[in-house]
């Protein structure tokens, strides 16, 4: 696709949660909810390349997982770490843009008045029904690994899970994105923090979301293009982290759809968790964490062999 000045436009899929939203606005400029550039200098890109421009495409993480697995048409996309073994023949992981749970992560929750105090208690009388944000999400894989037993899966949008648990439509739910912080306000009780349990068991962070780019970028645009794009992505993450006030202003532009973004304390806490130093560069700790998680998943028969963890940038 041709862009401004005939620069190729690279498509960049991302989830609609706060960390993914803020990481990439420096590449495209701030856009309003209809996708139009806002007035003023913040409506234009901060990180500018003389070779590439970018088009951001927000979507639910499980839909992005399926799109990357089944179509593989986006040049760059967010995926769940669990999804990587299904698409590693077409995509490389970028060093920047990952979400790592450093002693925290998705929450397994039940209704506030549910007598269960542990995950095992859900299995006392029958196989529980658990709402999950997608079978390719890391939350689902990690819960299967930590529980070591099967449960009935109900896939639904991440935003629908808190209500389904609160209304008793399911026995429990896996919360990702901002709901993993705000679950008590939603009338829910935590049975397990998956990132906490994983870190206690393995002394490594839990890789949750990844950013990946197409392996054919060098073939399409010349040797070194993939690393060049990965470096631009890293610069965007760094700028978003170093200009937190601007990033929060950007979220407020979209707060009609996500009113929790008006809670500055919640946003500060969430961004500190998931736009961290490991998001800027996962480095060797991130690689080791991925090898462990996906290796465990493969040995348990829950995902394909991930092969070599190949980092770009």
mmCIF file of C-alpha atoms in Angstrom:
data_model
loop_
_atom_site.group_PDB
_atom_site.id
_atom_site.type_symbol
_atom_site.label_atom_id
_atom_site.label_comp_id
_atom_site.label_asym_id
_atom_site.label_seq_id
_atom_site.Cartn_x
_atom_site.Cartn_y
_atom_site.Cartn_z
ATOM 1 C CA UNK A 1 0.000 0.000 0.000
ATOM 2 C CA UNK A 2 1.413 3.424 -0.915
ATOM 3 C CA UNK A 3 1.419 6.166 1.679
ATOM 4 C CA UNK A 4 2.434 9.806 2.015
ATOM 5 C CA UNK A 5 5.209 10.594 -0.455
ATOM 6 C CA UNK A 6 4.845 7.063 -1.833
ATOM 7 C CA UNK A 7 6.193 5.576 1.393
ATOM 8 C CA UNK A 8 4.735 2.115 1.958
ATOM 9 C CA UNK A 9 2.017 2.016 4.627
ATOM 10 C CA UNK A 10 2.548 -0.791 7.120
ATOM 11 C CA UNK A 11 -0.584 -2.037 8.868
ATOM 12 C CA UNK A 12 -0.301 -2.344 12.646
ATOM 13 C CA UNK A 13 -2.988 -4.254 14.527
ATOM 14 C CA UNK A 14 -3.345 -3.662 18.254
ATOM 15 C CA UNK A 15 -5.794 -4.402 21.028
ATOM 16 C CA UNK A 16 -8.020 -1.599 22.374
ATOM 17 C CA UNK A 17 -6.589 -1.635 25.908
ATOM 18 C CA UNK A 18 -4.658 1.276 27.343
ATOM 19 C CA UNK A 19 -1.119 -0.034 26.910
ATOM 20 C CA UNK A 20 -1.505 -0.896 23.207
ATOM 21 C CA UNK A 21 -3.313 2.379 22.543
ATOM 22 C CA UNK A 22 -0.538 4.533 23.967
ATOM 23 C CA UNK A 23 2.421 2.596 22.538
ATOM 24 C CA UNK A 24 1.659 3.444 18.920
ATOM 25 C CA UNK A 25 0.162 6.941 18.817
ATOM 26 C CA UNK A 26 3.668 8.441 18.320
ATOM 27 C CA UNK A 27 3.885 6.577 14.981
ATOM 28 C CA UNK A 28 0.612 7.896 13.534
ATOM 29 C CA UNK A 29 -0.290 10.941 15.623
ATOM 30 C CA UNK A 30 -3.257 11.184 17.939
ATOM 31 C CA UNK A 31 -6.551 10.198 16.322
ATOM 32 C CA UNK A 32 -10.097 10.758 17.547
ATOM 33 C CA UNK A 33 -12.552 7.842 17.970
ATOM 34 C CA UNK A 34 -13.505 8.130 14.277
ATOM 35 C CA UNK A 35 -9.855 7.758 13.263
ATOM 36 C CA UNK A 36 -9.337 11.401 12.253
ATOM 37 C CA UNK A 37 -6.161 13.265 13.252
ATOM 38 C CA UNK A 38 -6.827 15.704 16.069
ATOM 39 C CA UNK A 39 -6.134 19.395 15.572
ATOM 40 C CA UNK A 40 -2.706 20.657 16.500
ATOM 41 C CA UNK A 41 0.799 19.217 16.486
ATOM 42 C CA UNK A 42 -0.162 16.077 18.422
ATOM 43 C CA UNK A 43 -2.290 15.032 15.454
ATOM 44 C CA UNK A 44 0.849 14.354 13.407
ATOM 45 C CA UNK A 45 3.383 11.551 13.921
ATOM 46 C CA UNK A 46 6.231 12.132 16.363
ATOM 47 C CA UNK A 47 8.295 9.155 15.205
ATOM 48 C CA UNK A 48 8.820 9.711 11.478
ATOM 49 C CA UNK A 49 10.527 7.440 8.961
ATOM 50 C CA UNK A 50 11.617 8.485 5.492
ATOM 51 C CA UNK A 51 10.853 4.918 4.314
ATOM 52 C CA UNK A 52 7.625 3.810 6.024
ATOM 53 C CA UNK A 53 4.365 5.142 7.385
ATOM 54 C CA UNK A 54 1.888 3.278 9.557
ATOM 55 C CA UNK A 55 -1.835 2.589 9.794
ATOM 56 C CA UNK A 56 -3.096 1.404 13.194
ATOM 57 C CA UNK A 57 -5.989 -1.076 13.311
ATOM 58 C CA UNK A 58 -7.523 -1.641 16.767
ATOM 59 C CA UNK A 59 -9.345 -4.928 17.387
ATOM 60 C CA UNK A 60 -10.056 -7.486 20.088
ATOM 61 C CA UNK A 61 -6.987 -9.550 20.940
ATOM 62 C CA UNK A 62 -8.574 -12.912 20.143
ATOM 63 C CA UNK A 63 -9.738 -11.602 16.765
ATOM 64 C CA UNK A 64 -6.198 -10.405 16.113
ATOM 65 C CA UNK A 65 -4.909 -13.843 17.131
ATOM 66 C CA UNK A 66 -7.233 -15.561 14.671
ATOM 67 C CA UNK A 67 -6.475 -13.047 11.928
ATOM 68 C CA UNK A 68 -2.735 -13.619 12.313
ATOM 69 C CA UNK A 69 -3.158 -17.405 12.410
ATOM 70 C CA UNK A 70 -5.697 -17.751 9.592
ATOM 71 C CA UNK A 71 -4.849 -14.816 7.278
ATOM 72 C CA UNK A 72 -1.539 -13.332 8.295
ATOM 73 C CA UNK A 73 -2.295 -10.169 6.349
ATOM 74 C CA UNK A 74 -1.223 -7.484 8.833
ATOM 75 C CA UNK A 75 2.372 -6.310 8.575
ATOM 76 C CA UNK A 76 2.640 -5.847 12.344
ATOM 77 C CA UNK A 77 0.206 -7.035 14.958
ATOM 78 C CA UNK A 78 -0.346 -7.604 18.618
ATOM 79 C CA UNK A 79 -0.943 -11.238 19.517
ATOM 80 C CA UNK A 80 -1.181 -13.281 22.663
ATOM 81 C CA UNK A 81 2.054 -15.063 23.514
ATOM 82 C CA UNK A 82 0.107 -18.333 23.338
ATOM 83 C CA UNK A 83 -0.680 -17.646 19.662
ATOM 84 C CA UNK A 84 2.955 -17.412 18.568
ATOM 85 C CA UNK A 85 3.561 -21.152 17.936
ATOM 86 C CA UNK A 86 0.630 -21.145 15.487
ATOM 87 C CA UNK A 87 2.137 -18.411 13.302
ATOM 88 C CA UNK A 88 5.905 -18.435 13.851
ATOM 89 C CA UNK A 89 6.477 -19.448 10.236
ATOM 90 C CA UNK A 90 5.154 -16.049 9.085
ATOM 91 C CA UNK A 91 5.947 -13.641 11.929
ATOM 92 C CA UNK A 92 8.908 -12.627 14.116
ATOM 93 C CA UNK A 93 8.608 -11.218 17.621
ATOM 94 C CA UNK A 94 9.758 -7.637 18.146
ATOM 95 C CA UNK A 95 11.848 -6.842 21.209
ATOM 96 C CA UNK A 96 9.545 -3.887 21.939
ATOM 97 C CA UNK A 97 5.815 -3.949 22.529
ATOM 98 C CA UNK A 98 5.364 -7.017 24.739
ATOM 99 C CA UNK A 99 3.196 -7.138 27.858
ATOM 100 C CA UNK A 100 4.901 -9.023 30.681
ATOM 101 C CA UNK A 101 3.318 -9.864 34.020
ATOM 102 C CA UNK A 102 6.089 -9.250 36.534
ATOM 103 C CA UNK A 103 4.423 -10.937 39.503
ATOM 104 C CA UNK A 104 0.922 -9.980 38.330
ATOM 105 C CA UNK A 105 -1.370 -10.903 35.475
ATOM 106 C CA UNK A 106 -4.860 -12.014 34.458
ATOM 107 C CA UNK A 107 -7.263 -12.786 37.286
ATOM 108 C CA UNK A 108 -9.527 -15.792 37.789
ATOM 109 C CA UNK A 109 -12.636 -14.343 39.440
ATOM 110 C CA UNK A 110 -16.036 -15.429 40.751
ATOM 111 C CA UNK A 111 -19.063 -13.601 42.148
ATOM 112 C CA UNK A 112 -18.264 -11.707 45.334
ATOM 113 C CA UNK A 113 -20.527 -13.941 47.470
ATOM 114 C CA UNK A 114 -19.298 -17.220 45.974
ATOM 115 C CA UNK A 115 -18.060 -19.384 48.890
ATOM 116 C CA UNK A 116 -15.084 -20.702 46.886
ATOM 117 C CA UNK A 117 -11.739 -19.475 48.197
ATOM 118 C CA UNK A 118 -9.415 -21.369 45.836
ATOM 119 C CA UNK A 119 -9.560 -22.502 42.204
ATOM 120 C CA UNK A 120 -9.782 -26.131 43.346
ATOM 121 C CA UNK A 121 -13.042 -25.345 45.143
ATOM 122 C CA UNK A 122 -14.695 -24.705 41.770
ATOM 123 C CA UNK A 123 -14.356 -28.412 41.023
ATOM 124 C CA UNK A 124 -15.965 -29.683 44.254
ATOM 125 C CA UNK A 125 -19.292 -30.730 42.753
ATOM 126 C CA UNK A 126 -18.938 -30.490 38.962
ATOM 127 C CA UNK A 127 -16.776 -29.283 36.103
ATOM 128 C CA UNK A 128 -17.003 -25.486 36.185
ATOM 129 C CA UNK A 129 -17.843 -23.245 33.244
ATOM 130 C CA UNK A 130 -15.132 -20.608 32.868
ATOM 131 C CA UNK A 131 -15.442 -17.580 30.586
ATOM 132 C CA UNK A 132 -12.171 -16.917 28.754
ATOM 133 C CA UNK A 133 -11.194 -14.097 26.360
ATOM 134 C CA UNK A 134 -10.095 -16.612 23.707
ATOM 135 C CA UNK A 135 -8.530 -20.061 23.502
ATOM 136 C CA UNK A 136 -5.385 -18.576 21.959
ATOM 137 C CA UNK A 137 -4.881 -16.085 24.797
ATOM 138 C CA UNK A 138 -2.045 -16.534 27.243
ATOM 139 C CA UNK A 139 -4.549 -16.244 30.079
ATOM 140 C CA UNK A 140 -6.267 -19.436 28.895
ATOM 141 C CA UNK A 141 -3.007 -21.341 28.366
ATOM 142 C CA UNK A 142 -1.634 -20.299 31.748
ATOM 143 C CA UNK A 143 -4.806 -21.263 33.598
ATOM 144 C CA UNK A 144 -4.738 -24.704 31.977
ATOM 145 C CA UNK A 145 -1.091 -25.149 32.961
ATOM 146 C CA UNK A 146 -1.571 -23.935 36.532
ATOM 147 C CA UNK A 147 -4.762 -25.925 37.212
ATOM 148 C CA UNK A 148 -3.588 -29.083 35.471
ATOM 149 C CA UNK A 149 -7.167 -30.091 34.719
ATOM 150 C CA UNK A 150 -9.929 -29.457 32.205
ATOM 151 C CA UNK A 151 -12.877 -27.126 32.617
ATOM 152 C CA UNK A 152 -15.757 -26.147 30.350
ATOM 153 C CA UNK A 153 -14.712 -23.175 28.242
ATOM 154 C CA UNK A 154 -17.003 -20.307 27.277
ATOM 155 C CA UNK A 155 -15.265 -17.953 24.841
ATOM 156 C CA UNK A 156 -16.451 -14.335 24.837
ATOM 157 C CA UNK A 157 -15.167 -10.805 24.349
ATOM 158 C CA UNK A 158 -12.957 -9.674 27.226
ATOM 159 C CA UNK A 159 -15.379 -6.829 27.949
ATOM 160 C CA UNK A 160 -18.324 -9.225 28.401
ATOM 161 C CA UNK A 161 -16.666 -11.502 30.953
ATOM 162 C CA UNK A 162 -17.129 -9.407 34.132
ATOM 163 C CA UNK A 163 -20.861 -9.103 33.526
ATOM 164 C CA UNK A 164 -21.234 -12.794 32.700
ATOM 165 C CA UNK A 165 -19.583 -13.730 36.006
ATOM 166 C CA UNK A 166 -21.513 -11.144 38.036
ATOM 167 C CA UNK A 167 -24.844 -12.324 36.548
ATOM 168 C CA UNK A 168 -24.085 -15.992 37.181
ATOM 169 C CA UNK A 169 -24.018 -16.965 33.506
ATOM 170 C CA UNK A 170 -20.692 -18.755 34.151
ATOM 171 C CA UNK A 171 -19.035 -20.109 37.280
ATOM 172 C CA UNK A 172 -15.839 -18.089 36.883
ATOM 173 C CA UNK A 173 -14.085 -15.808 34.428
ATOM 174 C CA UNK A 174 -10.604 -14.853 33.295
ATOM 175 C CA UNK A 175 -10.082 -11.096 33.318
ATOM 176 C CA UNK A 176 -7.527 -9.320 31.142
ATOM 177 C CA UNK A 177 -6.874 -5.646 30.380
ATOM 178 C CA UNK A 178 -8.051 -3.041 32.896
ATOM 179 C CA UNK A 179 -10.704 -5.299 34.466
ATOM 180 C CA UNK A 180 -7.933 -7.282 36.138
ATOM 181 C CA UNK A 181 -7.379 -4.191 38.319
ATOM 182 C CA UNK A 182 -10.993 -3.041 38.723
ATOM 183 C CA UNK A 183 -12.611 -6.442 39.427
ATOM 184 C CA UNK A 184 -13.683 -5.551 42.992
ATOM 185 C CA UNK A 185 -15.573 -2.510 41.721
ATOM 186 C CA UNK A 186 -17.387 -4.899 39.350
ATOM 187 C CA UNK A 187 -18.719 -7.051 42.190
ATOM 188 C CA UNK A 188 -16.192 -9.859 41.731
ATOM 189 C CA UNK A 189 -13.748 -11.790 43.924
ATOM 190 C CA UNK A 190 -10.308 -13.023 42.969
ATOM 191 C CA UNK A 191 -9.444 -16.697 43.260
ATOM 192 C CA UNK A 192 -6.072 -16.523 41.520
ATOM 193 C CA UNK A 193 -3.680 -13.999 40.024
ATOM 194 C CA UNK A 194 -2.111 -16.012 37.208
ATOM 195 C CA UNK A 195 0.982 -13.844 36.942
ATOM 196 C CA UNK A 196 1.628 -14.070 40.667
ATOM 197 C CA UNK A 197 1.199 -17.850 40.719
ATOM 198 C CA UNK A 198 3.389 -18.255 37.618
ATOM 199 C CA UNK A 199 6.179 -16.121 39.060
ATOM 200 C CA UNK A 200 6.118 -18.025 42.356
ATOM 201 C CA UNK A 201 6.353 -21.327 40.486
ATOM 202 C CA UNK A 202 9.006 -20.299 37.936
ATOM 203 C CA UNK A 203 10.714 -17.089 39.115
ATOM 204 C CA UNK A 204 10.163 -15.527 35.689
ATOM 205 C CA UNK A 205 7.673 -12.991 34.328
ATOM 206 C CA UNK A 206 4.571 -14.265 32.543
ATOM 207 C CA UNK A 207 4.604 -13.244 28.834
ATOM 208 C CA UNK A 208 1.073 -12.108 28.019
ATOM 209 C CA UNK A 209 0.984 -10.089 24.813
ATOM 210 C CA UNK A 210 3.550 -9.852 22.038
ATOM 211 C CA UNK A 211 4.128 -7.607 19.071
ATOM 212 C CA UNK A 212 5.109 -9.415 15.871
ATOM 213 C CA UNK A 213 6.026 -8.417 12.318
ATOM 214 C CA UNK A 214 5.955 -10.234 9.014
ATOM 215 C CA UNK A 215 9.005 -12.285 8.089
ATOM 216 C CA UNK A 216 8.792 -11.131 4.464
ATOM 217 C CA UNK A 217 9.535 -7.449 5.149
ATOM 218 C CA UNK A 218 13.156 -7.842 4.030
ATOM 219 C CA UNK A 219 12.046 -9.561 0.821
ATOM 220 C CA UNK A 220 9.503 -6.830 0.083
ATOM 221 C CA UNK A 221 11.479 -3.745 1.083
ATOM 222 C CA UNK A 222 15.164 -4.756 1.188
ATOM 223 C CA UNK A 223 17.593 -6.345 3.600
ATOM 224 C CA UNK A 224 17.421 -4.845 7.077
ATOM 225 C CA UNK A 225 13.850 -3.566 6.717
ATOM 226 C CA UNK A 226 12.469 -5.780 9.495
ATOM 227 C CA UNK A 227 15.057 -4.556 11.993
ATOM 228 C CA UNK A 228 14.493 -0.971 10.860
ATOM 229 C CA UNK A 229 10.750 -1.279 11.470
ATOM 230 C CA UNK A 230 11.370 -2.959 14.829
ATOM 231 C CA UNK A 231 13.612 -0.035 15.806
ATOM 232 C CA UNK A 232 10.863 2.444 14.888
ATOM 233 C CA UNK A 233 8.428 0.498 17.059
ATOM 234 C CA UNK A 234 10.872 0.662 19.949
ATOM 235 C CA UNK A 235 11.235 4.430 19.530
ATOM 236 C CA UNK A 236 7.446 4.769 19.636
ATOM 237 C CA UNK A 237 7.187 2.805 22.897
ATOM 238 C CA UNK A 238 10.008 4.867 24.424
ATOM 239 C CA UNK A 239 8.348 8.165 23.446
ATOM 240 C CA UNK A 240 4.980 7.058 24.854
ATOM 241 C CA UNK A 241 6.631 6.068 28.152
ATOM 242 C CA UNK A 242 8.637 9.273 28.417
ATOM 243 C CA UNK A 243 5.588 11.443 27.640
ATOM 244 C CA UNK A 244 3.053 9.856 29.976
ATOM 245 C CA UNK A 245 0.907 13.004 30.279
ATOM 246 C CA UNK A 246 0.442 13.131 26.504
ATOM 247 C CA UNK A 247 -0.349 9.416 26.438
ATOM 248 C CA UNK A 248 -3.041 9.873 29.094
ATOM 249 C CA UNK A 249 -4.518 12.805 27.168
ATOM 250 C CA UNK A 250 -4.781 10.497 24.186
ATOM 251 C CA UNK A 251 -6.677 7.922 26.227
ATOM 252 C CA UNK A 252 -9.094 10.595 27.438
ATOM 253 C CA UNK A 253 -10.029 11.278 23.802
ATOM 254 C CA UNK A 254 -11.422 7.732 23.735
ATOM 255 C CA UNK A 255 -12.920 7.626 27.218
ATOM 256 C CA UNK A 256 -16.555 7.740 26.066
ATOM 257 C CA UNK A 257 -16.100 4.109 25.005
ATOM 258 C CA UNK A 258 -13.778 3.269 27.929
ATOM 259 C CA UNK A 259 -14.941 5.387 30.921
ATOM 260 C CA UNK A 260 -12.426 3.685 33.218
ATOM 261 C CA UNK A 261 -9.747 5.743 31.449
ATOM 262 C CA UNK A 262 -11.081 8.783 33.312
ATOM 263 C CA UNK A 263 -9.772 7.185 36.505
ATOM 264 C CA UNK A 264 -6.225 8.569 36.492
ATOM 265 C CA UNK A 265 -5.035 6.350 39.348
ATOM 266 C CA UNK A 266 -6.220 3.213 37.549
ATOM 267 C CA UNK A 267 -4.606 4.302 34.277
ATOM 268 C CA UNK A 268 -1.327 5.166 36.010
ATOM 269 C CA UNK A 269 -1.252 1.774 37.706
ATOM 270 C CA UNK A 270 -2.133 -0.131 34.549
ATOM 271 C CA UNK A 271 0.406 1.648 32.350
ATOM 272 C CA UNK A 272 3.133 1.151 34.956
ATOM 273 C CA UNK A 273 2.364 -2.572 34.867
ATOM 274 C CA UNK A 274 2.135 -3.106 31.121
ATOM 275 C CA UNK A 275 4.274 -0.384 29.529
ATOM 276 C CA UNK A 276 7.310 -1.341 31.558
ATOM 277 C CA UNK A 277 11.018 -1.703 30.935
ATOM 278 C CA UNK A 278 10.368 -5.173 29.521
ATOM 279 C CA UNK A 279 7.872 -3.598 27.113
ATOM 280 C CA UNK A 280 10.591 -1.335 25.796
ATOM 281 C CA UNK A 281 12.959 -4.293 25.404
ATOM 282 C CA UNK A 282 12.101 -7.764 26.643
ATOM 283 C CA UNK A 283 15.750 -8.803 26.272
ATOM 284 C CA UNK A 284 17.006 -12.114 27.567
ATOM 285 C CA UNK A 285 14.520 -12.301 30.485
ATOM 286 C CA UNK A 286 11.654 -12.051 28.007
ATOM 287 C CA UNK A 287 13.155 -14.662 25.709
ATOM 288 C CA UNK A 288 13.648 -17.068 28.620
ATOM 289 C CA UNK A 289 10.116 -16.440 29.854
ATOM 290 C CA UNK A 290 8.706 -17.205 26.406
ATOM 291 C CA UNK A 291 10.775 -20.361 26.061
ATOM 292 C CA UNK A 292 9.493 -21.574 29.428
ATOM 293 C CA UNK A 293 5.801 -20.761 28.899
ATOM 294 C CA UNK A 294 5.535 -22.083 25.358
ATOM 295 C CA UNK A 295 7.753 -25.065 26.103
ATOM 296 C CA UNK A 296 5.457 -25.988 28.999
ATOM 297 C CA UNK A 297 2.437 -25.530 26.734
ATOM 298 C CA UNK A 298 3.946 -27.749 24.047
ATOM 299 C CA UNK A 299 4.865 -30.517 26.489
ATOM 300 C CA UNK A 300 1.334 -30.422 27.901
ATOM 301 C CA UNK A 301 -0.153 -30.770 24.407
ATOM 302 C CA UNK A 302 -1.755 -27.319 24.584
ATOM 303 C CA UNK A 303 0.117 -25.632 21.704
ATOM 304 C CA UNK A 304 2.448 -26.512 18.827
ATOM 305 C CA UNK A 305 6.219 -26.508 19.211
ATOM 306 C CA UNK A 306 7.214 -22.813 19.341
ATOM 307 C CA UNK A 307 10.629 -23.442 17.800
ATOM 308 C CA UNK A 308 13.329 -20.835 18.270
ATOM 309 C CA UNK A 309 12.215 -17.586 19.935
ATOM 310 C CA UNK A 310 13.290 -15.190 17.171
ATOM 311 C CA UNK A 311 13.477 -11.526 18.217
ATOM 312 C CA UNK A 312 13.658 -8.645 15.735
ATOM 313 C CA UNK A 313 15.260 -5.341 16.580
#
